[in-house]
Every structure is written in structure tokens, then in C-alpha cells.
Short mmCIF file of C-alpha atoms in Angstrom, two decimals:
data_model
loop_
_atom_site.label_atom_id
_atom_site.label_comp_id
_atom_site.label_asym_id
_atom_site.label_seq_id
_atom_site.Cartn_x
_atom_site.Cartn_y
_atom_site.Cartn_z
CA UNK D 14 0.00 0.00 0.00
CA UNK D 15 3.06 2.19 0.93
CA UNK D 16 4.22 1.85 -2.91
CA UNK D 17 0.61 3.92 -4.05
CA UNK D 18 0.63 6.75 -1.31
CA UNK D 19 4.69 7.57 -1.57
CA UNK D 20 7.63 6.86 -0.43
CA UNK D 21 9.30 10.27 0.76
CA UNK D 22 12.99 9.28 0.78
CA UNK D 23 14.63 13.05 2.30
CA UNK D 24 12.12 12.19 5.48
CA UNK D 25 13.27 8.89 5.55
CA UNK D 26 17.15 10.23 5.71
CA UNK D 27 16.76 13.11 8.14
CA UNK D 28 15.07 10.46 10.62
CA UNK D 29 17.28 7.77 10.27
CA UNK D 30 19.71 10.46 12.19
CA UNK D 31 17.49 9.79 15.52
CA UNK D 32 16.98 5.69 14.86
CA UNK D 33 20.02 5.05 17.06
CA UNK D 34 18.67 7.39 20.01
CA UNK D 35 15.16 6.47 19.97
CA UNK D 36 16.41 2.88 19.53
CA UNK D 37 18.11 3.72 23.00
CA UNK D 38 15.29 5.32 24.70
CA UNK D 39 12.96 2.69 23.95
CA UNK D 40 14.72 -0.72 25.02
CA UNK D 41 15.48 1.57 28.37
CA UNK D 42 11.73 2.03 28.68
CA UNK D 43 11.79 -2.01 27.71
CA UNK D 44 14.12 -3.05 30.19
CA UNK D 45 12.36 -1.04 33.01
CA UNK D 46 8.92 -2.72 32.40
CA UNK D 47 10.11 -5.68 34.22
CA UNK D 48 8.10 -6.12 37.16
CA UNK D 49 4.39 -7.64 35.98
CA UNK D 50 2.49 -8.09 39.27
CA UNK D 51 -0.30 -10.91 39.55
CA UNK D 52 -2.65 -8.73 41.24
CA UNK D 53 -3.74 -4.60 41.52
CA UNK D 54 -4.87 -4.48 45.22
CA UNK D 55 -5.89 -0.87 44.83
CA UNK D 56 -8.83 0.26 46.40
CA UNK D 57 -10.32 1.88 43.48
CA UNK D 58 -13.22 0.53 42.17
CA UNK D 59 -14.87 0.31 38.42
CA UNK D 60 -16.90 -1.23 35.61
CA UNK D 61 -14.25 -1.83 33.87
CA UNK D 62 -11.41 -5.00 35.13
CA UNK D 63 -7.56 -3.34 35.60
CA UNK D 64 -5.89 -6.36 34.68
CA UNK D 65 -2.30 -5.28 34.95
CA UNK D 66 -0.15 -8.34 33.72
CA UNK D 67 -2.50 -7.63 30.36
CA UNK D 68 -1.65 -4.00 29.95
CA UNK D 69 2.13 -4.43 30.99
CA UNK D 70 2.04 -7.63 28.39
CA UNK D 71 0.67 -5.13 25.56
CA UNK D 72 3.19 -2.23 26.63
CA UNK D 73 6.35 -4.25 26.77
CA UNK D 74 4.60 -5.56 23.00
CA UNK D 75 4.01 -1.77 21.72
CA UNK D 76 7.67 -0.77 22.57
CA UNK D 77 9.21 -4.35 20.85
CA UNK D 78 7.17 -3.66 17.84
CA UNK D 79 8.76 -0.04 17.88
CA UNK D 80 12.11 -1.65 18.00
CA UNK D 81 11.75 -3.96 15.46
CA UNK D 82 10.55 -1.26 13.06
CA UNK D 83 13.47 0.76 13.20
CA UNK D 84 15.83 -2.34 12.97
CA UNK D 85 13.58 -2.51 9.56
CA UNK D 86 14.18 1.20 8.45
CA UNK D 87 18.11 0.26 9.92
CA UNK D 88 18.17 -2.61 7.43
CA UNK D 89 16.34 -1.34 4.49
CA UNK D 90 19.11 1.90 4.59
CA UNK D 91 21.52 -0.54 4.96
CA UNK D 92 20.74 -2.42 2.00
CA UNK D 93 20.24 0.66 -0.23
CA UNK D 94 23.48 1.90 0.63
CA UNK D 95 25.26 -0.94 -0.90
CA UNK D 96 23.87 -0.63 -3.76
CA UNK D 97 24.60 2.93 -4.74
CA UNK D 98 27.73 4.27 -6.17
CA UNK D 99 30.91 5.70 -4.30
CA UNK D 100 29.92 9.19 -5.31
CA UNK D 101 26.19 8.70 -4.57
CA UNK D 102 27.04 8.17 -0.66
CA UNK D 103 29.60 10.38 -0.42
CA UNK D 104 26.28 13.16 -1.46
CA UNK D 105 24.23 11.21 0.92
CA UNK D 106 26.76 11.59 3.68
CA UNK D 107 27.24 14.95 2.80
CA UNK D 108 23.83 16.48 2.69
CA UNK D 109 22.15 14.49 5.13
CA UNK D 110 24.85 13.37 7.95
CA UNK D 111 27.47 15.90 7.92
CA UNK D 112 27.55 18.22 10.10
CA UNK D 113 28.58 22.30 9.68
CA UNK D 114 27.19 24.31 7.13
CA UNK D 115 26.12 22.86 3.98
CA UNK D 116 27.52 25.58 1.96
CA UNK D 117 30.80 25.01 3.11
CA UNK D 118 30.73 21.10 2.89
CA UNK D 119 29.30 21.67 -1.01
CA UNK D 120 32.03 23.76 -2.10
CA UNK D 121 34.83 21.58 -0.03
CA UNK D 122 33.03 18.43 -2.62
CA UNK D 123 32.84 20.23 -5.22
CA UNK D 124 36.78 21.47 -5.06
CA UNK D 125 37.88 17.92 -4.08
CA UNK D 126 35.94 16.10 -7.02
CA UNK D 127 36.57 19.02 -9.52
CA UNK D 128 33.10 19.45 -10.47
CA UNK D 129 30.77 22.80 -10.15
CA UNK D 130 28.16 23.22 -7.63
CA UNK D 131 25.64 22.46 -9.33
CA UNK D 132 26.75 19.20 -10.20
CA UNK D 133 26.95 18.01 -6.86
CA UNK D 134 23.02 19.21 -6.48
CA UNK D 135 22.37 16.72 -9.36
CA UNK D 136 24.16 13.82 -7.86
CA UNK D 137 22.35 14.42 -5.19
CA UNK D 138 18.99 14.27 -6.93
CA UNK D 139 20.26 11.49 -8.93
CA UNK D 140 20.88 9.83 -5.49
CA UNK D 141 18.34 10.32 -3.93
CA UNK D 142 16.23 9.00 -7.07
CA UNK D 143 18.36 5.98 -6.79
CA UNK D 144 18.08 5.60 -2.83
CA UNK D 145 14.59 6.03 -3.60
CA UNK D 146 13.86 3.16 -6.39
CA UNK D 147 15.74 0.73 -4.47
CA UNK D 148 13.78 1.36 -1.28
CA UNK D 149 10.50 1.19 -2.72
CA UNK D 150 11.28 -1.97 -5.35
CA UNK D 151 12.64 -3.60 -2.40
CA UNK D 152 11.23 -3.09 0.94
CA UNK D 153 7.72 -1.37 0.01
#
């Protein structure tokens, strides 16, 4: 279903810079959901049954699931990444996991690979078009 709506491959760069972090964050939240009691004597009273070993159950299941779809998006970057060129990752590292201003780190790649500005704005489009197929053909 993905494949009809879009697949917006920038988004899917500029977040894959938090992955690792929210990776982090969430098996911390994981590994403190440890204790699942057999029984909620609080006094309060309702319609409804607090069944606590069934909500902890589905919590510890919400933040696995998270995991395990960033490991995806980890995996499916991964893969793309192998199959583009030299050139087409060093644009990809450049525009959207470098760090300083872009400016700069444009005309350092375009004086190191002897090419014009511009150019390295194409190769950028033309990897990102490639990042793009690859993803979708293959993971979508």
C-alpha cells in the first residue's frame, strides 16, 4: 500500500539520524517494564477490570514492535546503501549526515571532485532518485 501513497525518501534520511537514540530510549523504557504483578490491590473501584499483567504484556509488546521497526528502516538503509555508487554516498553523507554548514561542505566536494556546484546538487537528486527506487522496489 506504501508503494501507491509515496515513499518520501529526504524524510526517511533526516530520521534515520534519531533511529540510534530512539532505539536507545525505547529498550530503556523495555528493560524497566520488568516487574508484571499478579494482582492490583488498589482500592479503586470500576466497571471496567484493571488487569495489569495484560496491559504491561501489551506495553512491553508496543515498545518491541517499535524496535523492530526501526531495525527494519536500519536494514532497508543498509541495504540501499550498498547498492549505490561511491559518489552517490559520499552526497548522501554529505547532505544528510554531515555536520557544519552545507555551503561550506558543497564547495569543499565540489573542489575535491573538480566538479561545479551544481553538479553536486544533481548527484544528489540522482541519489536520492536511486536511494529512492531501491527502497521502494525492495522493501515497500
Amino acid at each position: 500500500m506504501n508503494r501507491y501513497i509515496g515513499f518520501d525518501v529526504i524524510k526517511f534520511l533526516k530520521e534515520s539520524r534519531g533511529w540510534e537514540e530512539e532505539k536507545k530510549k525505547l529498550q530503556e523504557e523495555l528493560d524497566s517494564i520488568t516487574e508484571i504483578q499478579g494482582k492490583d490491590n488498589s482500592p479503586v473501584r470500576s466497571r471496567r477490570i484493571n488487569d495489569t499483567v495484560s496491559s504491561v504484556a501489551a506495553a512491553r509488546e508496543r515498545i518491541q514492535n517499535d524496535i523492530d521497526r526501526i531495525e527494519y528502516y536500519e536494514h532497508a538503509l543498509d541495504f540501499a546503501m550498498r547498492y549505490i555508487t561511491e559518489a552517490e554516498k559520499e552526497v548522501i553523507e554529505l547532505f544528510f549526515f554531515g555536520r557544519g554548514y552545507i555551503s561550506a561542505r558543497v564547495d569543499k566536494f565540489s573542489f575535491e571532485h573538480a566538479i561545479c556546484r551544481s553538479d553536486v546538487y544533481s548527484l544528489r537528486r540522482q541519489a536520492i532518485d536511486h536511494l529512492s527506487r531501491i527502497i521502494t522496489r525492495r522493501f515497500l
